[in-house]
């Protein structure tokens, strides 16, 4: 099966009350861990690439790794739909480059721009993408946390205004919309002692204004304390790392949220596997040994997400 867009995935996810995991990929072991888990559980999956990932691994390596994942899934008899998505495209040019370069979905992130400029750039990307059969995600409202090396502090973050969503989607023609309801990027989502909370009232209001329209949740890692503990016990320092409670993500997945973005959890799983391996085997210096353990932890993590958070198992 070739790479697919997210159109069919989102339609079924909306109707079925589950969500598709969108996992950030930066190297071969991460692609393999995610694809193996998704393929074994017969789950559709989105593999997404940030500008930082393209800079680190290069566009063509990532496209070919994702194509290889499709090929291996098919060979194993567990063909699954995979979409290749640009995460946080900052402008028209990077979106165009990914649309022309084999991606099936792009995000144009104009969320830090004034509203009219966000509309303008999102419409320009959607017009171009649709001509080429590619789908587009845009964002309204701003999350706190780290985005492509830019730190958006909590004071500059803002919840999505439900009064804007209909106008935005009608005027731009985008296919899905990321909204800000209290999630944030990175592994430190709440201050020590702060109670994790999400604005489900905003999500409900957005869903009323945009019936059947797929909503995207960024900054949706749950920062599993199991991996944080392994990192802490093996020479790391991630005290106070905290994410979104899984029951809240599960609830969002049963509502209008069709795409849940996960990057920090993959980083934690990979780091836990590598740190644990190297501490247990100080004599090892073959990357296949420690990266192999990182890959196994990535696979375990993605299986857990599919089964316990997303509910996308068996939906391929
Ligand atoms: O939203 C941000 C993603 O976690 C990507 O992070 O820009 O460091 O690759 P990155
Ligand atoms: P996390 O940092 O919570 O994994 O969010 C990732 C993300 O939103 C990628 O766009
Ligand atoms: Zn994001």
PDB file of N, CA and C in Angstrom, residues 15-118:
ATOM      1  N   UNK A  15     -15.894   8.896  13.610  1.00  0.00           N
ATOM      2  CA  UNK A  15     -17.110   8.071  13.768  1.00  0.00           C
ATOM      3  C   UNK A  15     -16.929   7.006  14.853  1.00  0.00           C
ATOM      4  N   UNK A  16     -15.706   6.468  14.958  1.00  0.00           N
ATOM      5  CA  UNK A  16     -15.480   5.354  15.881  1.00  0.00           C
ATOM      6  C   UNK A  16     -15.085   5.771  17.286  1.00  0.00           C
ATOM      7  N   UNK A  17     -14.909   7.080  17.528  1.00  0.00           N
ATOM      8  CA  UNK A  17     -14.563   7.542  18.879  1.00  0.00           C
ATOM      9  C   UNK A  17     -13.155   7.158  19.311  1.00  0.00           C
ATOM     10  N   UNK A  18     -12.241   7.112  18.348  1.00  0.00           N
ATOM     11  CA  UNK A  18     -10.837   6.885  18.706  1.00  0.00           C
ATOM     12  C   UNK A  18      -9.974   7.933  18.007  1.00  0.00           C
ATOM     13  N   UNK A  19      -8.649   7.865  18.194  1.00  0.00           N
ATOM     14  CA  UNK A  19      -7.768   8.849  17.555  1.00  0.00           C
ATOM     15  C   UNK A  19      -6.576   8.139  16.920  1.00  0.00           C
ATOM     16  N   UNK A  20      -5.963   8.832  15.972  1.00  0.00           N
ATOM     17  CA  UNK A  20      -4.764   8.299  15.319  1.00  0.00           C
ATOM     18  C   UNK A  20      -3.542   8.931  15.990  1.00  0.00           C
ATOM     19  N   UNK A  21      -2.551   8.112  16.307  1.00  0.00           N
ATOM     20  CA  UNK A  21      -1.321   8.635  16.893  1.00  0.00           C
ATOM     21  C   UNK A  21      -0.448   9.249  15.805  1.00  0.00           C
ATOM     22  N   UNK A  22       0.056  10.456  16.082  1.00  0.00           N
ATOM     23  CA  UNK A  22       1.005  11.101  15.162  1.00  0.00           C
ATOM     24  C   UNK A  22       2.329  11.174  15.905  1.00  0.00           C
ATOM     25  N   UNK A  23       3.267  10.345  15.462  1.00  0.00           N
ATOM     26  CA  UNK A  23       4.526  10.178  16.185  1.00  0.00           C
ATOM     27  C   UNK A  23       5.663  10.849  15.414  1.00  0.00           C
ATOM     28  N   UNK A  24       6.488  11.628  16.118  1.00  0.00           N
ATOM     29  CA  UNK A  24       7.609  12.314  15.455  1.00  0.00           C
ATOM     30  C   UNK A  24       8.761  11.352  15.211  1.00  0.00           C
ATOM     31  N   UNK A  25       9.298  11.411  13.990  1.00  0.00           N
ATOM     32  CA  UNK A  25      10.409  10.513  13.649  1.00  0.00           C
ATOM     33  C   UNK A  25      11.666  11.309  13.321  1.00  0.00           C
ATOM     34  N   UNK A  26      12.780  10.813  13.820  1.00  0.00           N
ATOM     35  CA  UNK A  26      14.072  11.495  13.642  1.00  0.00           C
ATOM     36  C   UNK A  26      15.181  10.568  13.183  1.00  0.00           C
ATOM     37  N   UNK A  27      14.995   9.267  13.349  1.00  0.00           N
ATOM     38  CA  UNK A  27      16.031   8.320  12.908  1.00  0.00           C
ATOM     39  C   UNK A  27      15.406   6.946  12.642  1.00  0.00           C
ATOM     40  N   UNK A  28      16.234   6.029  12.170  1.00  0.00           N
ATOM     41  CA  UNK A  28      15.712   4.731  11.748  1.00  0.00           C
ATOM     42  C   UNK A  28      15.066   3.950  12.894  1.00  0.00           C
ATOM     43  N   UNK A  29      15.729   3.951  14.065  1.00  0.00           N
ATOM     44  CA  UNK A  29      15.207   3.128  15.165  1.00  0.00           C
ATOM     45  C   UNK A  29      13.837   3.613  15.622  1.00  0.00           C
ATOM     46  N   UNK A  30      13.624   4.925  15.581  1.00  0.00           N
ATOM     47  CA  UNK A  30      12.318   5.464  15.991  1.00  0.00           C
ATOM     48  C   UNK A  30      11.253   5.054  14.961  1.00  0.00           C
ATOM     49  N   UNK A  31      11.566   5.190  13.677  1.00  0.00           N
ATOM     50  CA  UNK A  31      10.617   4.769  12.628  1.00  0.00           C
ATOM     51  C   UNK A  31      10.279   3.288  12.818  1.00  0.00           C
ATOM     52  N   UNK A  32      11.290   2.462  13.028  1.00  0.00           N
ATOM     53  CA  UNK A  32      11.051   1.016  13.152  1.00  0.00           C
ATOM     54  C   UNK A  32      10.211   0.676  14.385  1.00  0.00           C
ATOM     55  N   UNK A  33      10.547   1.289  15.516  1.00  0.00           N
ATOM     56  CA  UNK A  33       9.804   0.996  16.754  1.00  0.00           C
ATOM     57  C   UNK A  33       8.324   1.320  16.579  1.00  0.00           C
ATOM     58  N   UNK A  34       8.040   2.484  15.980  1.00  0.00           N
ATOM     59  CA  UNK A  34       6.636   2.905  15.803  1.00  0.00           C
ATOM     60  C   UNK A  34       5.935   1.983  14.796  1.00  0.00           C
ATOM     61  N   UNK A  35       6.576   1.777  13.653  1.00  0.00           N
ATOM     62  CA  UNK A  35       5.927   1.013  12.577  1.00  0.00           C
ATOM     63  C   UNK A  35       5.704  -0.441  13.005  1.00  0.00           C
ATOM     64  N   UNK A  36       6.654  -1.031  13.725  1.00  0.00           N
ATOM     65  CA  UNK A  36       6.482  -2.418  14.180  1.00  0.00           C
ATOM     66  C   UNK A  36       5.277  -2.537  15.111  1.00  0.00           C
ATOM     67  N   UNK A  37       5.170  -1.577  16.043  1.00  0.00           N
ATOM     68  CA  UNK A  37       4.045  -1.620  16.989  1.00  0.00           C
ATOM     69  C   UNK A  37       2.724  -1.459  16.238  1.00  0.00           C
ATOM     70  N   UNK A  38       2.659  -0.459  15.349  1.00  0.00           N
ATOM     71  CA  UNK A  38       1.404  -0.180  14.634  1.00  0.00           C
ATOM     72  C   UNK A  38       1.016  -1.362  13.749  1.00  0.00           C
ATOM     73  N   UNK A  39       2.022  -1.933  13.090  1.00  0.00           N
ATOM     74  CA  UNK A  39       1.724  -3.027  12.178  1.00  0.00           C
ATOM     75  C   UNK A  39       1.247  -4.269  12.953  1.00  0.00           C
ATOM     76  N   UNK A  40       1.916  -4.590  14.066  1.00  0.00           N
ATOM     77  CA  UNK A  40       1.480  -5.756  14.852  1.00  0.00           C
ATOM     78  C   UNK A  40       0.064  -5.572  15.404  1.00  0.00           C
ATOM     79  N   UNK A  41      -0.294  -4.339  15.721  1.00  0.00           N
ATOM     80  CA  UNK A  41      -1.624  -4.093  16.303  1.00  0.00           C
ATOM     81  C   UNK A  41      -2.650  -3.674  15.247  1.00  0.00           C
ATOM     82  N   UNK A  42      -2.220  -3.733  13.969  1.00  0.00           N
ATOM     83  CA  UNK A  42      -3.105  -3.367  12.844  1.00  0.00           C
ATOM     84  C   UNK A  42      -3.743  -1.998  13.060  1.00  0.00           C
ATOM     85  N   UNK A  43      -2.875  -1.039  13.373  1.00  0.00           N
ATOM     86  CA  UNK A  43      -3.360   0.322  13.620  1.00  0.00           C
ATOM     87  C   UNK A  43      -2.877   1.275  12.539  1.00  0.00           C
ATOM     88  N   UNK A  44      -3.764   2.143  12.016  1.00  0.00           N
ATOM     89  CA  UNK A  44      -3.275   3.210  11.142  1.00  0.00           C
ATOM     90  C   UNK A  44      -2.356   4.126  11.956  1.00  0.00           C
ATOM     91  N   UNK A  45      -1.428   4.795  11.295  1.00  0.00           N
ATOM     92  CA  UNK A  45      -0.493   5.638  12.052  1.00  0.00           C
ATOM     93  C   UNK A  45      -0.020   6.812  11.187  1.00  0.00           C
ATOM     94  N   UNK A  46       0.306   7.918  11.852  1.00  0.00           N
ATOM     95  CA  UNK A  46       0.891   9.074  11.158  1.00  0.00           C
ATOM     96  C   UNK A  46       2.326   9.213  11.641  1.00  0.00           C
ATOM     97  N   UNK A  47       3.261   9.251  10.698  1.00  0.00           N
ATOM     98  CA  UNK A  47       4.649   9.508  11.050  1.00  0.00           C
ATOM     99  C   UNK A  47       4.914  10.954  10.666  1.00  0.00           C
ATOM    100  N   UNK A  48       5.362  11.759  11.624  1.00  0.00           N
ATOM    101  CA  UNK A  48       5.523  13.177  11.320  1.00  0.00           C
ATOM    102  C   UNK A  48       6.948  13.644  11.530  1.00  0.00           C
ATOM    103  N   UNK A  49       7.285  14.656  10.717  1.00  0.00           N
ATOM    104  CA  UNK A  49       8.660  15.135  10.602  1.00  0.00           C
ATOM    105  C   UNK A  49       8.663  16.637  10.867  1.00  0.00           C
ATOM    106  N   UNK A  50       9.475  17.076  11.813  1.00  0.00           N
ATOM    107  CA  UNK A  50       9.574  18.516  12.085  1.00  0.00           C
ATOM    108  C   UNK A  50      10.681  19.122  11.224  1.00  0.00           C
ATOM    109  N   UNK A  51      10.763  20.447  11.231  1.00  0.00           N
ATOM    110  CA  UNK A  51      11.867  21.115  10.522  1.00  0.00           C
ATOM    111  C   UNK A  51      13.196  20.659  11.127  1.00  0.00           C
ATOM    112  N   UNK A  52      13.209  20.480  12.455  1.00  0.00           N
ATOM    113  CA  UNK A  52      14.429  20.033  13.129  1.00  0.00           C
ATOM    114  C   UNK A  52      14.826  18.627  12.694  1.00  0.00           C
ATOM    115  N   UNK A  53      13.838  17.775  12.479  1.00  0.00           N
ATOM    116  CA  UNK A  53      14.119  16.403  12.030  1.00  0.00           C
ATOM    117  C   UNK A  53      14.693  16.420  10.621  1.00  0.00           C
ATOM    118  N   UNK A  54      14.128  17.290   9.767  1.00  0.00           N
ATOM    119  CA  UNK A  54      14.638  17.394   8.384  1.00  0.00           C
ATOM    120  C   UNK A  54      16.079  17.898   8.380  1.00  0.00           C
ATOM    121  N   UNK A  55      16.363  18.799   9.319  1.00  0.00           N
ATOM    122  CA  UNK A  55      17.724  19.348   9.402  1.00  0.00           C
ATOM    123  C   UNK A  55      18.687  18.256   9.894  1.00  0.00           C
ATOM    124  N   UNK A  56      18.214  17.462  10.865  1.00  0.00           N
ATOM    125  CA  UNK A  56      19.064  16.436  11.476  1.00  0.00           C
ATOM    126  C   UNK A  56      19.300  15.256  10.527  1.00  0.00           C
ATOM    127  N   UNK A  57      18.198  14.709   9.993  1.00  0.00           N
ATOM    128  CA  UNK A  57      18.308  13.440   9.249  1.00  0.00           C
ATOM    129  C   UNK A  57      18.253  13.621   7.739  1.00  0.00           C
ATOM    130  N   UNK A  58      17.800  14.779   7.297  1.00  0.00           N
ATOM    131  CA  UNK A  58      17.617  15.113   5.870  1.00  0.00           C
ATOM    132  C   UNK A  58      16.318  14.501   5.325  1.00  0.00           C
ATOM    133  N   UNK A  59      15.671  15.330   4.496  1.00  0.00           N
ATOM    134  CA  UNK A  59      14.358  14.993   3.929  1.00  0.00           C
ATOM    135  C   UNK A  59      14.326  13.593   3.303  1.00  0.00           C
ATOM    136  N   UNK A  60      15.280  13.314   2.399  1.00  0.00           N
ATOM    137  CA  UNK A  60      15.145  12.064   1.651  1.00  0.00           C
ATOM    138  C   UNK A  60      15.394  10.830   2.522  1.00  0.00           C
ATOM    139  N   UNK A  61      16.282  10.937   3.519  1.00  0.00           N
ATOM    140  CA  UNK A  61      16.459   9.788   4.423  1.00  0.00           C
ATOM    141  C   UNK A  61      15.131   9.475   5.110  1.00  0.00           C
ATOM    142  N   UNK A  62      14.457  10.518   5.585  1.00  0.00           N
ATOM    143  CA  UNK A  62      13.221  10.285   6.340  1.00  0.00           C
ATOM    144  C   UNK A  62      12.121   9.716   5.440  1.00  0.00           C
ATOM    145  N   UNK A  63      11.991  10.269   4.223  1.00  0.00           N
ATOM    146  CA  UNK A  63      10.966   9.746   3.301  1.00  0.00           C
ATOM    147  C   UNK A  63      11.247   8.272   2.999  1.00  0.00           C
ATOM    148  N   UNK A  64      12.502   7.945   2.723  1.00  0.00           N
ATOM    149  CA  UNK A  64      12.817   6.549   2.381  1.00  0.00           C
ATOM    150  C   UNK A  64      12.669   5.610   3.577  1.00  0.00           C
ATOM    151  N   UNK A  65      12.977   6.102   4.773  1.00  0.00           N
ATOM    152  CA  UNK A  65      12.775   5.267   5.968  1.00  0.00           C
ATOM    153  C   UNK A  65      11.291   4.943   6.154  1.00  0.00           C
ATOM    154  N   UNK A  66      10.454   5.955   5.913  1.00  0.00           N
ATOM    155  CA  UNK A  66       9.017   5.738   6.080  1.00  0.00           C
ATOM    156  C   UNK A  66       8.501   4.794   4.980  1.00  0.00           C
ATOM    157  N   UNK A  67       9.005   4.963   3.769  1.00  0.00           N
ATOM    158  CA  UNK A  67       8.611   4.033   2.693  1.00  0.00           C
ATOM    159  C   UNK A  67       9.073   2.606   3.014  1.00  0.00           C
ATOM    160  N   UNK A  68      10.250   2.500   3.615  1.00  0.00           N
ATOM    161  CA  UNK A  68      10.745   1.167   4.003  1.00  0.00           C
ATOM    162  C   UNK A  68       9.846   0.545   5.073  1.00  0.00           C
ATOM    163  N   UNK A  69       9.339   1.384   5.955  1.00  0.00           N
ATOM    164  CA  UNK A  69       8.437   0.878   7.008  1.00  0.00           C
ATOM    165  C   UNK A  69       7.169   0.297   6.379  1.00  0.00           C
ATOM    166  N   UNK A  70       6.644   1.004   5.372  1.00  0.00           N
ATOM    167  CA  UNK A  70       5.451   0.504   4.658  1.00  0.00           C
ATOM    168  C   UNK A  70       5.731  -0.844   4.022  1.00  0.00           C
ATOM    169  N   UNK A  71       6.892  -0.916   3.372  1.00  0.00           N
ATOM    170  CA  UNK A  71       7.278  -2.132   2.655  1.00  0.00           C
ATOM    171  C   UNK A  71       7.407  -3.307   3.624  1.00  0.00           C
ATOM    172  N   UNK A  72       8.051  -3.065   4.772  1.00  0.00           N
ATOM    173  CA  UNK A  72       8.239  -4.152   5.755  1.00  0.00           C
ATOM    174  C   UNK A  72       6.900  -4.593   6.347  1.00  0.00           C
ATOM    175  N   UNK A  73       6.014  -3.618   6.590  1.00  0.00           N
ATOM    176  CA  UNK A  73       4.699  -3.970   7.154  1.00  0.00           C
ATOM    177  C   UNK A  73       3.960  -4.863   6.168  1.00  0.00           C
ATOM    178  N   UNK A  74       4.041  -4.497   4.893  1.00  0.00           N
ATOM    179  CA  UNK A  74       3.352  -5.263   3.866  1.00  0.00           C
ATOM    180  C   UNK A  74       3.939  -6.678   3.767  1.00  0.00           C
ATOM    181  N   UNK A  75       5.280  -6.764   3.809  1.00  0.00           N
ATOM    182  CA  UNK A  75       5.944  -8.083   3.737  1.00  0.00           C
ATOM    183  C   UNK A  75       5.549  -8.985   4.897  1.00  0.00           C
ATOM    184  N   UNK A  76       5.323  -8.353   6.067  1.00  0.00           N
ATOM    185  CA  UNK A  76       4.997  -9.173   7.249  1.00  0.00           C
ATOM    186  C   UNK A  76       3.525  -9.616   7.220  1.00  0.00           C
ATOM    187  N   UNK A  77       2.797  -9.167   6.193  1.00  0.00           N
ATOM    188  CA  UNK A  77       1.390  -9.556   6.078  1.00  0.00           C
ATOM    189  C   UNK A  77       0.472  -8.635   6.855  1.00  0.00           C
ATOM    190  N   UNK A  78       1.029  -7.599   7.477  1.00  0.00           N
ATOM    191  CA  UNK A  78       0.222  -6.647   8.244  1.00  0.00           C
ATOM    192  C   UNK A  78       0.299  -5.268   7.619  1.00  0.00           C
ATOM    193  N   UNK A  79      -0.239  -5.136   6.415  1.00  0.00           N
ATOM    194  CA  UNK A  79      -0.286  -3.845   5.724  1.00  0.00           C
ATOM    195  C   UNK A  79      -1.078  -2.850   6.565  1.00  0.00           C
ATOM    196  N   UNK A  80      -0.520  -1.667   6.778  1.00  0.00           N
ATOM    197  CA  UNK A  80      -1.303  -0.653   7.523  1.00  0.00           C
ATOM    198  C   UNK A  80      -1.237   0.677   6.770  1.00  0.00           C
ATOM    199  N   UNK A  81      -2.284   1.521   6.930  1.00  0.00           N
ATOM    200  CA  UNK A  81      -2.220   2.856   6.338  1.00  0.00           C
ATOM    201  C   UNK A  81      -1.233   3.724   7.123  1.00  0.00           C
ATOM    202  N   UNK A  82      -0.273   4.314   6.393  1.00  0.00           N
ATOM    203  CA  UNK A  82       0.678   5.250   7.021  1.00  0.00           C
ATOM    204  C   UNK A  82       0.614   6.574   6.268  1.00  0.00           C
ATOM    205  N   UNK A  83       0.465   7.676   7.006  1.00  0.00           N
ATOM    206  CA  UNK A  83       0.537   9.015   6.412  1.00  0.00           C
ATOM    207  C   UNK A  83       1.862   9.643   6.835  1.00  0.00           C
ATOM    208  N   UNK A  84       2.459  10.393   5.919  1.00  0.00           N
ATOM    209  CA  UNK A  84       3.719  11.099   6.222  1.00  0.00           C
ATOM    210  C   UNK A  84       3.407  12.594   6.272  1.00  0.00           C
ATOM    211  N   UNK A  85       3.629  13.185   7.430  1.00  0.00           N
ATOM    212  CA  UNK A  85       3.125  14.534   7.728  1.00  0.00           C
ATOM    213  C   UNK A  85       4.254  15.481   8.133  1.00  0.00           C
ATOM    214  N   UNK A  86       4.175  16.712   7.650  1.00  0.00           N
ATOM    215  CA  UNK A  86       5.104  17.758   8.119  1.00  0.00           C
ATOM    216  C   UNK A  86       4.524  18.378   9.389  1.00  0.00           C
ATOM    217  N   UNK A  87       5.320  18.367  10.461  1.00  0.00           N
ATOM    218  CA  UNK A  87       4.877  18.903  11.747  1.00  0.00           C
ATOM    219  C   UNK A  87       5.343  20.363  11.859  1.00  0.00           C
ATOM    220  N   UNK A  88       4.440  21.249  12.207  1.00  0.00           N
ATOM    221  CA  UNK A  88       4.779  22.671  12.437  1.00  0.00           C
ATOM    222  C   UNK A  88       5.516  23.336  11.269  1.00  0.00           C
ATOM    223  N   UNK A  89       4.958  23.222  10.052  1.00  0.00           N
ATOM    224  CA  UNK A  89       5.542  23.963   8.930  1.00  0.00           C
ATOM    225  C   UNK A  89       5.430  25.460   9.200  1.00  0.00           C
ATOM    226  N   UNK A  90       6.563  26.146   9.159  1.00  0.00           N
ATOM    227  CA  UNK A  90       6.554  27.556   9.577  1.00  0.00           C
ATOM    228  C   UNK A  90       6.076  28.505   8.479  1.00  0.00           C
ATOM    229  N   UNK A  91       6.214  28.090   7.223  1.00  0.00           N
ATOM    230  CA  UNK A  91       5.814  29.001   6.139  1.00  0.00           C
ATOM    231  C   UNK A  91       5.432  28.203   4.887  1.00  0.00           C
ATOM    232  N   UNK A  92       5.007  28.934   3.861  1.00  0.00           N
ATOM    233  CA  UNK A  92       4.572  28.280   2.617  1.00  0.00           C
ATOM    234  C   UNK A  92       5.699  27.445   2.014  1.00  0.00           C
ATOM    235  N   UNK A  93       6.921  27.967   2.048  1.00  0.00           N
ATOM    236  CA  UNK A  93       8.022  27.295   1.342  1.00  0.00           C
ATOM    237  C   UNK A  93       8.326  25.899   1.892  1.00  0.00           C
ATOM    238  N   UNK A  94       8.355  25.754   3.208  1.00  0.00           N
ATOM    239  CA  UNK A  94       8.662  24.415   3.755  1.00  0.00           C
ATOM    240  C   UNK A  94       7.489  23.465   3.455  1.00  0.00           C
ATOM    241  N   UNK A  95       6.265  23.988   3.482  1.00  0.00           N
ATOM    242  CA  UNK A  95       5.113  23.132   3.146  1.00  0.00           C
ATOM    243  C   UNK A  95       5.222  22.689   1.693  1.00  0.00           C
ATOM    244  N   UNK A  96       5.537  23.623   0.808  1.00  0.00           N
ATOM    245  CA  UNK A  96       5.648  23.295  -0.625  1.00  0.00           C
ATOM    246  C   UNK A  96       6.734  22.240  -0.842  1.00  0.00           C
ATOM    247  N   UNK A  97       7.857  22.426  -0.167  1.00  0.00           N
ATOM    248  CA  UNK A  97       8.963  21.493  -0.319  1.00  0.00           C
ATOM    249  C   UNK A  97       8.547  20.062   0.101  1.00  0.00           C
ATOM    250  N   UNK A  98       7.761  19.958   1.166  1.00  0.00           N
ATOM    251  CA  UNK A  98       7.320  18.627   1.616  1.00  0.00           C
ATOM    252  C   UNK A  98       6.210  18.069   0.717  1.00  0.00           C
ATOM    253  N   UNK A  99       5.323  18.950   0.248  1.00  0.00           N
ATOM    254  CA  UNK A  99       4.252  18.499  -0.671  1.00  0.00           C
ATOM    255  C   UNK A  99       4.900  17.966  -1.955  1.00  0.00           C
ATOM    256  N   UNK A 100       5.861  18.724  -2.474  1.00  0.00           N
ATOM    257  CA  UNK A 100       6.544  18.303  -3.709  1.00  0.00           C
ATOM    258  C   UNK A 100       7.448  17.089  -3.458  1.00  0.00           C
ATOM    259  N   UNK A 101       7.827  16.902  -2.184  1.00  0.00           N
ATOM    260  CA  UNK A 101       8.817  15.867  -1.871  1.00  0.00           C
ATOM    261  C   UNK A 101       8.237  14.604  -1.282  1.00  0.00           C
ATOM    262  N   UNK A 102       6.942  14.317  -1.526  1.00  0.00           N
ATOM    263  CA  UNK A 102       6.413  12.996  -1.184  1.00  0.00           C
ATOM    264  C   UNK A 102       5.576  12.907   0.070  1.00  0.00           C
ATOM    265  N   UNK A 103       5.426  14.021   0.834  1.00  0.00           N
ATOM    266  CA  UNK A 103       4.577  13.953   2.025  1.00  0.00           C
ATOM    267  C   UNK A 103       3.107  13.912   1.595  1.00  0.00           C
ATOM    268  N   UNK A 104       2.269  13.286   2.430  1.00  0.00           N
ATOM    269  CA  UNK A 104       0.844  13.217   2.088  1.00  0.00           C
ATOM    270  C   UNK A 104       0.017  14.193   2.922  1.00  0.00           C
ATOM    271  N   UNK A 105       0.680  14.860   3.858  1.00  0.00           N
ATOM    272  CA  UNK A 105      -0.022  15.781   4.750  1.00  0.00           C
ATOM    273  C   UNK A 105       0.981  16.811   5.263  1.00  0.00           C
ATOM    274  N   UNK A 106       0.544  18.060   5.404  1.00  0.00           N
ATOM    275  CA  UNK A 106       1.443  19.079   5.977  1.00  0.00           C
ATOM    276  C   UNK A 106       0.676  19.916   6.991  1.00  0.00           C
ATOM    277  N   UNK A 107       1.431  20.430   7.966  1.00  0.00           N
ATOM    278  CA  UNK A 107       0.843  21.411   8.884  1.00  0.00           C
ATOM    279  C   UNK A 107       1.436  22.770   8.542  1.00  0.00           C
ATOM    280  N   UNK A 108       0.565  23.751   8.351  1.00  0.00           N
ATOM    281  CA  UNK A 108       1.046  25.126   8.270  1.00  0.00           C
ATOM    282  C   UNK A 108       0.726  25.748   9.632  1.00  0.00           C
ATOM    283  N   UNK A 109       1.767  26.107  10.357  1.00  0.00           N
ATOM    284  CA  UNK A 109       1.575  26.630  11.703  1.00  0.00           C
ATOM    285  C   UNK A 109       1.716  28.150  11.707  1.00  0.00           C
ATOM    286  N   UNK A 110       0.579  28.807  11.489  1.00  0.00           N
ATOM    287  CA  UNK A 110       0.561  30.272  11.526  1.00  0.00           C
ATOM    288  C   UNK A 110      -0.020  30.764  12.839  1.00  0.00           C
ATOM    289  N   UNK A 111       0.045  29.905  13.877  1.00  0.00           N
ATOM    290  CA  UNK A 111      -0.650  30.232  15.128  1.00  0.00           C
ATOM    291  C   UNK A 111      -0.059  31.430  15.856  1.00  0.00           C
ATOM    292  N   UNK A 112       1.202  31.785  15.545  1.00  0.00           N
ATOM    293  CA  UNK A 112       1.780  32.951  16.233  1.00  0.00           C
ATOM    294  C   UNK A 112       1.550  34.241  15.432  1.00  0.00           C
ATOM    295  N   UNK A 113       0.942  34.107  14.238  1.00  0.00           N
ATOM    296  CA  UNK A 113       0.703  35.281  13.392  1.00  0.00           C
ATOM    297  C   UNK A 113      -0.617  35.955  13.778  1.00  0.00           C
ATOM    298  N   UNK A 114      -0.793  37.223  13.409  1.00  0.00           N
ATOM    299  CA  UNK A 114      -2.123  37.821  13.556  1.00  0.00           C
ATOM    300  C   UNK A 114      -3.143  36.997  12.758  1.00  0.00           C
ATOM    301  N   UNK A 115      -4.409  36.979  13.206  1.00  0.00           N
ATOM    302  CA  UNK A 115      -5.434  36.115  12.637  1.00  0.00           C
ATOM    303  C   UNK A 115      -5.493  36.182  11.108  1.00  0.00           C
ATOM    304  N   UNK A 116      -5.566  37.380  10.548  1.00  0.00           N
ATOM    305  CA  UNK A 116      -5.740  37.495   9.091  1.00  0.00           C
ATOM    306  C   UNK A 116      -4.539  36.911   8.341  1.00  0.00           C
ATOM    307  N   UNK A 117      -3.344  37.058   8.917  1.00  0.00           N
ATOM    308  CA  UNK A 117      -2.145  36.491   8.260  1.00  0.00           C
ATOM    309  C   UNK A 117      -2.146  34.964   8.351  1.00  0.00           C
ATOM    310  N   UNK A 118      -2.644  34.442   9.480  1.00  0.00           N
ATOM    311  CA  UNK A 118      -2.779  32.990   9.640  1.00  0.00           C
ATOM    312  C   UNK A 118      -3.751  32.460   8.573  1.00  0.00           C
TER     313      UNK A 118
END
